Amino acid sequence: MDKSISEDLSAKLNVVFAKANDGDQHDVIVIPVFEDDNDFGSQALNDGITDLREGAPNFKAKPGQVLSAPAKHLGFSKRVVLLGMGKASEMSRKTARKIGKTLYGATSGLGFEEAHLMARVPSDLDNSDNVYAEIANSAYAASYKFDRLKNDPPAKPDDPAKFETLTVLTDDVEPMEQVFAHYNAVAKGTVWARDLGNTPANMLYPVAYANHIKAVMDKVDGVSTHIITAAEMEQLGMEAALTVARGSENDACMVVMEYDGTGGDPNATHVGLVGKGVTMDTGGYSLKPGASMPEMKMDMAGSAAVVGAMRSLAEQGAKAKVTAIVGLVENDVSGKAYYPGDVIGSMAGKTIEVGNTDAEGRLVLADAMTHLQREYKPDVMMDMATLTGAAMMATGYNRSAIFTPHDGLAQEFSDAGERTEELVWRMPLDQVHTDAMKGKNADLSNMGNIRVSGASTAAAFLQEFVEGDTKWIHVDIAGPAIPASGIASGYGTALINDWVTENYSVSQPAQP
Ligand code: BES
Ligand code: MN
Ligand code: ZN
C-alpha cells in the first residue's frame, strides 16, 4: 500500500457563504431559532415554524437543541432543521462552537449533499458575522473523520448522499468569509495535528514526518522551514536526543520553523515553541506493556500541536515573531539501543544517567530546547509534550498540566485555555522535584529518585535546560492529546495559537 503521508486534511466539509435569492429551492434548510425572538421575516415562515414547534414542545431553542423534520409545507425545502440558539443577548463564541457541532450532527445524516444555513440576525445579536463564522467553523471541525487508510466500500445504487457542503446564506458575505478564514486557519491547524497523530508510525517516522512538515509549510506564506539531519544533530552535540534514536533503523532529525509577522519590530517578544515528536515510543529496554503500545504512535502529539500552530499563525498573518523546533525520534529496542543505567551527554553539556529508557521525551526536548535558545534566543519558550502518564492520571483527558516558575505565564495559559476550551491546570514545580532529579553517577537522572509526582519531576528535569533569563513554561498534554477514544484530538494547536496572538502580537507591524 501507499505509505506516503497525505497532505489532504481529514475534515471534509466545504463551507460556502452566499446571498439568499428569493425562490431558491433547498434540500435542507437550517433555521436558527432564538429563545427571545419569533419573527422569521415572513408570515409563511412564522406560521410554518409555529406549526413545527407545536408538534415538538420539547424543543425550547436552547443552544445545541435541534428539531429536524420534513419541510415540504415550507415550500422551498425538503427538510428543515430548527437550530436552537439560546438567547440572542447571551450568545458567545463558546455557545456558537457548541451549536456548530450539533448543526453538523443534525445535517450530516440526512442523506443530502448540501445544507443551507439561514444566518438570521435578530436585533439583540451582536457580532453576528463572528457568530455564524464560528458556527460554520465548528461544523467544519466536527466533520473530521480519519478514514484515509480504509478502502471505500463498493457503491450501492441506493446509498444515501454524503453531506459535503454547508452554505451559509447571508447578506454579509465578505465580512463573514473573512472571519471564517481567520477561525478556519486554526481549525485546519488542529485537523492537521489530528491527522499527524492518527497516522501510524510505519508511515510517520522521523524523516518522513520532517519532509512532510517541510512540504506543507513551504506552501504557507511567511514560514521558513529547515530540517536538521541526524548528521547535523551529531555535529551540534545533541547526544541526548541521538541516544534515544540509536536503537532505531530510522534516523532522527529535528525541524525548525521561523515565522515573523511583526515586520521586524525590535520591541516584539520573540516566542519559542518546542514539541516532542517521538513518532513511536516502545519504551526501549524499559519496554512498555503491549496493551499500551499502539497509542504510542501518538507520542508526537506535542510536535503536531506546534506545527499545527505555526501553520495557523502564519495563515492568519499573526503579528508575532515565533520560532519553533520539533525533535523527531523513534524509541526502539535493538542491539544498538541505549540501556537503563547508561550515562549520556547532552548538547548543554550536562551528563544524564538513564534510570529508565522510557523517560525518553525529556532527553529529546532537552537538546531541542538548548538548540532553540542558543541559536534563536527566544524571550519566552514553551514546550509541549505527551511527557508523562503521571500528568494524564492527575488531570485526565480534558486538561493538560502546566508547569512554570512564572505566575504570569501560568495565567496567560489558563486564560487561553478558557477561551479555546483546551483547558489547562497548573501543577507544582518545586525545589524537591529539582533535587529528586540529581543523578547518582551523573549531573542528572532522567528518572529521579522519588516515586511520586512524576509529572513535576519531568518538568524539573526540563527546567535544568532553561538558559539565561529565558521565560519558560512546560505543557504536558499526555491526557488531552491522546483521549480514551484512541483518536488524536489535535489538542494544543488552538491553545498555542490563542496564547501567542493574545499576548505576543505587536499592535501594528512596523513598516519595513
Ligand atoms: N510517552 C510517555 C508518556 C505517556 C504515557 C503519554 C501514556 C501518554 C500516555 C513517556 O515517554 C513515558 O513513557 N513516560 C514515563 C516516564 C517514567 C518512565 C519516568 C511514564 O510516564 O511512565
Ligand atoms: Mn516513554
Ligand atoms: Zn514518550
Coordinates of C-alpha atoms and ligand atoms in Angstrom, one line a residue:
M1 CA 0.0 0.0 0.0
D2 CA 0.9 3.7 -0.4
K3 CA 2.9 4.6 2.8
S4 CA 3.3 8.3 2.0
I5 CA 1.7 10.9 4.3
S6 CA -1.2 12.6 2.6
E7 CA -1.4 16.4 2.6
D8 CA -5.2 16.3 2.4
L9 CA -7.0 17.2 5.6
S10 CA -9.5 14.7 7.1
A11 CA -12.2 17.3 7.8
K12 CA -14.0 17.4 4.5
L13 CA -16.9 19.8 5.0
N14 CA -16.9 22.6 2.4
V15 CA -18.1 25.9 3.8
V16 CA -19.5 28.5 1.4
F17 CA -21.0 31.9 2.0
A18 CA -23.7 33.2 -0.4
K19 CA -26.5 35.7 -0.6
A20 CA -30.0 34.2 -0.4
N21 CA -32.2 34.6 -3.5
D22 CA -36.0 34.7 -3.4
G23 CA -37.4 31.5 -4.9
D24 CA -34.3 29.3 -4.3
Q25 CA -35.1 25.7 -3.6
H26 CA -33.1 23.8 -1.0
D27 CA -32.7 20.2 0.1
V28 CA -32.1 21.1 3.7
I29 CA -32.7 24.5 5.3
V30 CA -31.3 25.1 8.7
I31 CA -33.1 27.9 10.5
P32 CA -31.6 29.4 13.7
V33 CA -34.2 29.8 16.4
F34 CA -33.6 32.2 19.3
E35 CA -35.4 31.9 22.6
D36 CA -36.2 35.5 22.6
D37 CA -37.2 36.1 19.0
N38 CA -40.0 34.7 17.0
D39 CA -40.0 36.9 13.9
F40 CA -38.6 34.9 10.9
G41 CA -39.3 37.7 8.4
S42 CA -42.4 36.4 6.7
Q43 CA -45.8 35.3 7.7
A44 CA -45.5 32.0 5.9
L45 CA -42.2 31.2 7.7
N46 CA -43.6 32.3 11.1
D47 CA -46.7 30.0 10.6
G48 CA -44.6 27.1 9.4
I49 CA -42.2 27.3 12.3
T50 CA -45.0 27.7 14.8
D51 CA -46.6 24.6 13.4
L52 CA -43.5 22.6 13.7
R53 CA -42.8 23.7 17.2
E54 CA -46.4 22.9 18.3
G55 CA -45.6 19.3 17.4
A56 CA -42.4 19.2 19.4
P57 CA -42.8 21.1 22.6
N58 CA -39.5 19.8 24.0
F59 CA -37.7 22.0 21.5
K60 CA -37.1 25.1 23.5
A61 CA -34.4 26.7 21.2
K62 CA -31.7 26.1 23.8
P63 CA -28.2 26.3 22.4
G64 CA -27.4 23.0 20.7
Q65 CA -31.0 21.7 20.6
V66 CA -32.2 20.8 17.2
L67 CA -35.6 19.9 15.6
S68 CA -35.3 18.1 12.3
A69 CA -38.4 17.5 10.2
P70 CA -39.7 17.2 6.6
A71 CA -40.5 20.6 5.4
K72 CA -42.5 20.4 2.2
H73 CA -45.1 22.7 3.6
L74 CA -42.4 25.5 3.8
G75 CA -42.4 25.4 0.1
F76 CA -38.7 25.9 -0.6
S77 CA -37.1 23.0 1.1
K78 CA -37.3 19.2 1.6
R79 CA -36.1 19.1 5.1
V80 CA -35.9 21.8 7.8
V81 CA -33.6 21.8 10.8
L82 CA -34.5 24.2 13.5
L83 CA -31.3 25.1 15.3
G84 CA -31.5 26.2 18.9
M85 CA -29.5 29.3 19.5
G86 CA -30.5 30.2 23.1
K87 CA -31.0 33.9 23.9
A88 CA -29.5 36.3 21.3
S89 CA -28.3 38.6 24.0
E90 CA -26.3 35.7 25.7
M91 CA -24.6 34.4 22.6
S92 CA -20.8 33.8 23.0
R93 CA -18.1 32.2 20.9
K94 CA -18.3 29.1 23.1
T95 CA -22.0 28.8 22.6
A96 CA -21.6 29.2 18.8
R97 CA -19.0 26.4 18.9
K98 CA -21.4 24.1 20.6
I99 CA -24.2 25.0 18.1
G100 CA -21.9 24.3 15.1
K101 CA -21.2 20.9 16.4
T102 CA -24.9 20.0 16.8
L103 CA -25.6 21.5 13.4
Y104 CA -23.1 19.1 11.8
G105 CA -24.6 16.2 13.7
A106 CA -28.1 17.1 12.6
T107 CA -27.4 17.6 8.9
S108 CA -24.7 15.0 8.2
G109 CA -27.0 12.0 8.4
L110 CA -29.9 13.4 6.4
G111 CA -28.8 11.9 3.1
F112 CA -28.3 15.2 1.2
E113 CA -25.1 16.7 -0.1
E114 CA -25.8 20.2 0.9
A115 CA -27.5 22.1 3.7
H116 CA -28.2 25.9 3.7
L117 CA -27.9 27.8 7.0
M118 CA -30.1 30.9 7.1
A119 CA -27.8 33.4 9.0
R120 CA -30.6 35.3 10.7
V121 CA -29.7 38.3 12.8
P122 CA -32.3 39.3 15.4
S123 CA -31.7 42.8 16.8
D124 CA -30.2 41.5 20.1
L125 CA -27.5 39.5 18.4
D126 CA -24.1 41.2 18.4
N127 CA -21.1 40.3 16.2
S128 CA -23.3 38.2 14.0
D129 CA -20.6 37.7 11.4
N130 CA -18.4 36.1 14.1
V131 CA -21.2 34.0 15.5
Y132 CA -22.1 32.4 12.1
A133 CA -18.4 32.1 11.1
E134 CA -17.8 30.2 14.3
I135 CA -20.8 28.0 13.9
A136 CA -19.7 27.1 10.3
N137 CA -16.1 26.6 11.5
S138 CA -17.2 24.4 14.3
A139 CA -19.3 22.3 11.9
Y140 CA -16.2 22.0 9.7
A141 CA -14.2 20.7 12.7
A142 CA -16.9 18.3 13.6
S143 CA -16.7 16.7 10.1
Y144 CA -13.3 15.2 11.0
K145 CA -13.0 11.5 10.1
F146 CA -9.7 9.7 9.8
D147 CA -10.7 7.2 7.1
R148 CA -8.0 7.7 4.5
L149 CA -6.5 4.3 5.2
K150 CA -9.7 2.5 4.6
N151 CA -10.9 1.5 1.1
D152 CA -14.2 3.0 0.1
P153 CA -16.9 0.4 0.4
P154 CA -18.4 -0.6 -3.0
A155 CA -21.1 1.9 -4.0
K156 CA -24.7 0.6 -4.0
P157 CA -27.4 2.3 -6.1
D158 CA -29.5 3.3 -3.0
D159 CA -26.6 4.7 -1.0
P160 CA -27.6 7.9 0.7
A161 CA -25.7 11.0 -0.5
K162 CA -22.8 12.2 1.7
F163 CA -23.1 15.6 3.3
E164 CA -20.4 17.7 1.7
T165 CA -21.3 21.4 1.7
L166 CA -22.6 23.9 4.2
T167 CA -23.8 27.0 2.5
V168 CA -24.3 30.0 4.8
L169 CA -26.9 32.3 3.5
T170 CA -26.2 35.9 4.5
D171 CA -26.2 39.5 3.2
D172 CA -22.7 39.9 4.8
V173 CA -20.9 37.5 2.5
E174 CA -17.5 39.2 2.5
P175 CA -17.1 40.1 6.2
M176 CA -18.3 36.7 7.3
E177 CA -16.0 35.0 4.9
Q178 CA -13.1 36.9 6.4
V179 CA -13.8 36.0 9.9
F180 CA -14.4 32.4 8.8
A181 CA -11.0 32.3 7.2
H182 CA -9.4 33.5 10.4
Y183 CA -11.1 30.9 12.6
N184 CA -10.7 28.2 10.0
A185 CA -6.9 28.7 9.9
V186 CA -6.9 27.4 13.5
A187 CA -9.3 24.6 12.8
K188 CA -7.2 23.5 9.8
G189 CA -4.1 23.5 12.0
T190 CA -5.9 21.4 14.5
V191 CA -7.1 19.0 11.9
W192 CA -3.6 18.7 10.5
A193 CA -2.3 17.9 14.1
R194 CA -5.0 15.2 14.4
D195 CA -4.1 13.7 11.1
L196 CA -0.4 13.6 12.1
G197 CA -1.3 11.9 15.4
N198 CA -3.5 9.3 13.7
T199 CA -1.0 8.4 11.0
P200 CA 0.7 5.2 12.2
A201 CA 4.4 5.0 13.0
N202 CA 5.2 2.8 10.0
M203 CA 4.2 5.8 7.8
L204 CA 5.1 8.7 10.1
Y205 CA 8.7 8.1 11.1
P206 CA 11.1 11.0 11.7
V207 CA 12.5 11.7 8.3
A208 CA 9.1 11.1 6.5
Y209 CA 7.4 13.4 9.1
A210 CA 10.1 16.1 8.7
N211 CA 9.8 16.0 4.9
H212 CA 6.0 16.2 5.1
I213 CA 6.2 19.2 7.5
K214 CA 8.5 21.0 5.1
A215 CA 6.4 20.2 2.1
V216 CA 3.3 21.6 3.7
M217 CA 5.0 24.6 5.4
D218 CA 6.8 25.6 2.2
K219 CA 3.3 26.3 0.7
V220 CA 2.4 28.6 3.7
D221 CA 3.4 32.2 3.2
G222 CA 5.9 33.6 5.7
V223 CA 7.3 30.4 7.3
S224 CA 10.8 29.2 6.6
T225 CA 11.4 25.6 7.5
H226 CA 14.6 23.7 7.6
I227 CA 15.5 20.1 8.6
I228 CA 18.4 19.4 10.9
T229 CA 19.6 15.9 9.8
A230 CA 20.9 13.3 12.2
A231 CA 24.4 14.1 10.9
E232 CA 23.9 17.7 11.8
M233 CA 22.5 16.8 15.2
E234 CA 25.7 14.9 15.8
Q235 CA 27.8 17.9 14.9
L236 CA 25.7 20.1 17.2
G237 CA 26.3 17.7 20.0
M238 CA 22.7 16.6 20.5
E239 CA 23.8 13.4 22.3
A240 CA 20.7 13.1 24.5
A241 CA 18.3 13.1 21.5
L242 CA 20.5 10.9 19.4
T243 CA 20.9 8.3 22.2
V244 CA 17.2 7.8 22.3
A245 CA 17.2 7.3 18.5
R246 CA 20.1 5.0 18.5
G247 CA 18.1 1.8 18.7
S248 CA 16.0 2.6 15.7
E249 CA 16.6 1.8 12.0
N250 CA 15.1 5.2 11.2
D251 CA 17.3 8.3 11.6
A252 CA 16.3 11.1 14.0
C253 CA 16.0 14.7 12.9
M254 CA 14.7 18.0 14.0
V255 CA 12.7 20.6 12.2
V256 CA 13.0 24.4 12.7
M257 CA 10.2 26.7 11.6
E258 CA 10.6 30.5 11.6
Y259 CA 7.8 33.0 11.3
D260 CA 7.9 36.8 11.8
G261 CA 4.7 38.7 11.2
T262 CA 5.9 41.8 13.1
G263 CA 7.6 43.4 10.2
G264 CA 10.9 43.2 12.1
D265 CA 9.6 45.3 15.1
P266 CA 12.5 45.4 17.6
N267 CA 10.1 45.5 20.5
A268 CA 8.3 42.3 19.6
T269 CA 8.7 39.5 22.1
H270 CA 10.3 36.5 20.4
V271 CA 8.3 33.4 21.2
G272 CA 10.0 29.9 21.1
L273 CA 8.0 26.7 20.7
V274 CA 9.3 23.2 21.3
G275 CA 7.5 20.0 20.5
K276 CA 8.1 16.4 21.5
G277 CA 8.0 14.3 18.4
V278 CA 8.5 10.7 19.4
T279 CA 6.9 9.0 16.4
M280 CA 6.8 5.7 18.2
D281 CA 7.6 5.1 21.9
T282 CA 8.0 1.4 22.6
G283 CA 9.7 2.4 25.9
G284 CA 13.0 0.9 24.7
Y285 CA 14.6 -1.7 27.0
S286 CA 12.3 -0.4 29.8
L287 CA 9.6 -1.8 27.5
K288 CA 6.0 -0.7 27.7
P289 CA 3.3 -3.3 28.2
G290 CA 1.8 -4.5 24.9
A291 CA -1.6 -3.1 25.5
S292 CA -0.5 0.5 25.9
M293 CA 1.9 0.4 23.0
P294 CA -0.2 1.1 19.9
E295 CA -1.3 4.5 21.1
M296 CA 2.3 5.5 21.4
K297 CA 2.3 6.3 17.7
M298 CA 0.7 9.5 19.1
D299 CA 3.7 10.3 21.2
M300 CA 4.5 13.0 18.7
A301 CA 1.3 15.0 19.6
G302 CA 3.3 17.8 21.1
S303 CA 5.2 18.3 17.9
A304 CA 1.9 18.1 15.9
A305 CA 0.4 20.8 18.0
V306 CA 3.4 23.0 17.5
V307 CA 3.5 22.6 13.7
G308 CA -0.3 23.0 13.6
A309 CA 0.0 26.2 15.5
M310 CA 2.8 27.5 13.2
R311 CA 0.6 26.9 10.2
S312 CA -2.4 28.6 11.9
L313 CA -0.4 31.6 13.0
A314 CA 1.1 32.1 9.5
E315 CA -2.2 31.5 7.7
Q316 CA -3.8 34.1 9.9
G317 CA -1.0 36.6 9.3
A318 CA -0.4 36.8 13.1
K319 CA 1.6 39.9 14.0
A320 CA 4.0 37.9 16.2
K321 CA 7.6 36.5 15.9
V322 CA 7.7 32.8 16.6
T323 CA 10.4 30.2 16.1
A324 CA 9.6 26.5 16.6
I325 CA 11.6 23.4 16.8
V326 CA 10.4 19.8 17.0
G327 CA 12.6 16.8 17.9
L328 CA 11.7 13.7 15.9
V329 CA 12.8 10.3 17.0
E330 CA 11.7 6.7 17.5
N331 CA 12.3 5.0 20.8
D332 CA 13.1 1.4 19.9
V333 CA 14.7 -1.8 21.1
S334 CA 17.7 -3.3 19.3
G335 CA 21.3 -4.3 19.7
K336 CA 22.2 -0.7 19.3
A337 CA 19.6 0.7 21.7
Y338 CA 20.6 2.5 24.9
Y339 CA 20.4 0.7 28.3
P340 CA 18.9 1.6 31.6
G341 CA 21.9 2.7 33.7
D342 CA 23.8 4.3 30.8
V343 CA 25.3 7.7 31.4
I344 CA 25.0 10.0 28.3
G345 CA 25.8 13.6 27.4
S346 CA 23.6 16.4 26.1
M347 CA 24.1 19.4 23.9
A348 CA 24.0 21.6 27.0
G349 CA 27.0 19.6 28.4
K350 CA 25.1 18.1 31.3
T351 CA 25.6 14.4 31.9
I352 CA 22.5 12.3 32.4
E353 CA 22.1 8.9 34.0
V354 CA 19.4 6.9 32.3
G355 CA 17.2 5.4 35.0
N356 CA 14.6 4.3 32.5
T357 CA 14.7 4.3 28.7
D358 CA 11.0 5.0 28.7
A359 CA 11.7 8.5 30.0
E360 CA 12.9 9.5 26.5
G361 CA 10.8 12.5 25.8
R362 CA 12.7 14.8 28.2
L363 CA 16.0 13.7 26.6
V364 CA 14.8 14.8 23.2
L365 CA 13.3 18.0 24.5
A366 CA 16.4 18.9 26.4
D367 CA 18.5 19.1 23.2
A368 CA 15.8 20.8 21.2
M369 CA 15.4 23.5 24.0
T370 CA 19.2 24.0 24.1
H371 CA 19.5 24.5 20.4
L372 CA 16.5 26.8 20.2
Q373 CA 17.8 29.0 22.9
R374 CA 21.4 29.1 21.7
E375 CA 20.7 29.6 18.0
Y376 CA 17.5 31.7 18.1
K377 CA 17.4 33.4 21.6
P378 CA 13.6 33.5 22.2
D379 CA 12.5 35.7 25.1
V380 CA 9.8 33.2 26.2
M381 CA 9.8 29.4 25.5
M382 CA 7.0 26.9 25.7
D383 CA 7.5 23.2 25.3
M384 CA 4.6 20.9 24.7
A385 CA 4.8 17.1 25.1
T386 CA 3.0 13.9 25.8
L387 CA 5.6 13.6 28.6
T388 CA 4.2 11.5 31.5
G389 CA 1.5 9.0 32.3
A390 CA 1.5 10.8 35.7
A391 CA 0.2 14.0 34.1
M392 CA -2.6 12.1 32.4
M393 CA -3.5 10.4 35.7
A394 CA -3.6 13.7 37.5
T395 CA -5.5 15.9 35.1
G396 CA -7.4 13.3 33.0
Y397 CA -8.4 13.8 29.4
N398 CA -9.9 17.3 29.5
R399 CA -7.0 19.3 30.8
S400 CA -3.2 19.4 30.2
A401 CA -0.8 20.0 33.1
I402 CA 1.3 23.2 33.0
F403 CA 4.5 23.9 34.9
T404 CA 6.3 27.2 35.2
P405 CA 8.0 29.3 37.7
H406 CA 6.3 32.4 36.2
D407 CA 2.9 33.2 37.5
G408 CA 2.2 35.5 34.6
L409 CA 2.8 32.7 32.0
A410 CA 0.6 30.3 34.0
Q411 CA -2.2 32.9 33.9
E412 CA -1.7 33.5 30.2
F413 CA -2.2 29.8 29.6
S414 CA -5.2 29.5 31.9
D415 CA -6.9 32.3 30.0
A416 CA -6.0 30.9 26.6
G417 CA -7.3 27.5 27.8
E418 CA -10.7 29.0 28.8
R419 CA -11.0 30.9 25.5
T420 CA -10.2 27.9 23.3
E421 CA -11.7 25.2 25.6
E422 CA -8.4 23.5 25.6
L423 CA -8.2 23.6 29.3
V424 CA -5.0 23.6 31.4
W425 CA -4.3 23.1 35.1
R426 CA -1.2 24.4 36.9
M427 CA 0.8 21.8 38.8
P428 CA 3.7 22.1 41.3
L429 CA 7.3 22.7 40.3
D430 CA 9.3 22.8 43.5
Q431 CA 12.8 22.5 44.8
V432 CA 12.0 19.0 45.9
H433 CA 11.4 18.0 42.3
T434 CA 14.6 19.6 41.2
D435 CA 16.5 17.8 44.0
A436 CA 14.9 14.5 43.0
M437 CA 16.4 14.6 39.5
K438 CA 20.1 14.6 40.6
G439 CA 21.9 11.6 39.2
K440 CA 23.9 9.2 41.3
N441 CA 26.7 9.0 38.8
A442 CA 25.9 11.9 36.6
D443 CA 24.7 15.5 36.8
L444 CA 21.1 14.5 36.3
S445 CA 18.9 11.4 36.2
N446 CA 16.1 11.1 33.7
M447 CA 14.1 9.1 36.2
G448 CA 14.8 10.7 39.6
N449 CA 14.9 9.2 43.0
I450 CA 11.3 9.7 44.2
R451 CA 8.4 7.6 43.2
V452 CA 5.8 10.3 43.4
S453 CA 4.9 13.4 41.3
G454 CA 6.2 12.1 38.1
A455 CA 4.8 14.9 36.0
S456 CA 6.5 17.5 38.2
T457 CA 9.9 15.7 38.3
A458 CA 9.8 15.6 34.5
A459 CA 9.2 19.3 34.4
A460 CA 12.0 19.9 36.9
F461 CA 14.3 17.9 34.6
L462 CA 13.4 20.1 31.6
Q463 CA 13.9 23.2 33.8
E464 CA 17.6 22.3 34.0
F465 CA 17.9 23.1 30.3
V466 CA 16.4 26.6 30.5
E467 CA 19.2 29.1 30.0
G468 CA 19.8 32.7 31.0
D469 CA 16.7 34.7 31.6
T470 CA 14.5 32.8 29.1
K471 CA 11.0 32.6 30.5
W472 CA 9.7 29.1 30.2
I473 CA 6.5 27.0 30.5
H474 CA 6.1 23.3 30.1
V475 CA 2.8 21.8 28.9
D476 CA 2.3 18.1 29.4
I477 CA -0.6 17.0 27.1
A478 CA -0.4 13.3 27.7
G479 CA -4.1 13.2 28.8
P480 CA -6.0 15.5 26.4
A481 CA -3.9 14.8 23.3
I482 CA -4.5 11.0 23.5
P483 CA -8.0 10.7 24.7
A484 CA -9.8 7.4 25.6
S485 CA -11.2 7.2 22.1
G486 CA -7.7 6.4 20.8
I487 CA -8.2 9.1 18.1
A488 CA -5.8 12.0 18.3
S489 CA -7.6 15.2 19.4
G490 CA -5.2 17.8 18.0
Y491 CA -5.2 19.4 21.4
G492 CA -2.7 22.2 21.7
T493 CA -2.8 23.9 18.3
A494 CA -5.7 26.3 19.2
L495 CA -4.2 26.8 22.7
I496 CA -0.8 27.9 21.4
N497 CA -2.3 30.0 18.6
D498 CA -4.5 31.8 21.1
W499 CA -1.7 32.2 23.7
V500 CA 0.6 33.7 21.1
T501 CA -1.9 36.0 19.3
E502 CA -3.5 37.3 22.5
N503 CA -0.2 38.0 24.4
Y504 CA 2.6 38.5 21.9
S505 CA 1.1 40.3 18.9
V506 CA 2.5 43.7 18.1
S507 CA -0.3 46.1 17.6
Q508 CA 0.9 47.4 14.2
P509 CA 3.6 45.6 12.2
A510 CA 6.4 48.0 11.8
Q511 CA 7.0 49.3 8.3
P512 CA 10.0 47.6 6.8
Ligands
BES1 N1 5.1 8.9 26.2 C1 5.2 8.5 27.5 C2 4.1 9.2 28.4 C3 2.7 8.9 28.1 C4 2.1 7.8 28.7 C5 1.9 9.6 27.3 C6 0.8 7.5 28.5 C7 0.6 9.3 27.0 C8 0.0 8.3 27.6 C9 6.5 8.9 28.1 O1 7.6 8.8 27.2 C10 6.8 7.9 29.2 O2 6.9 6.7 28.9 N2 6.9 8.4 30.4 C11 7.2 7.6 31.5 C12 8.2 8.2 32.4 C13 8.7 7.4 33.5 C14 9.5 6.2 33.0 C15 9.6 8.2 34.4 C16 5.9 7.4 32.3 O3 5.1 8.3 32.3 O4 5.6 6.3 32.8
MN2 MN 8.4 6.8 27.1
ZN3 ZN 7.2 9.1 25.3

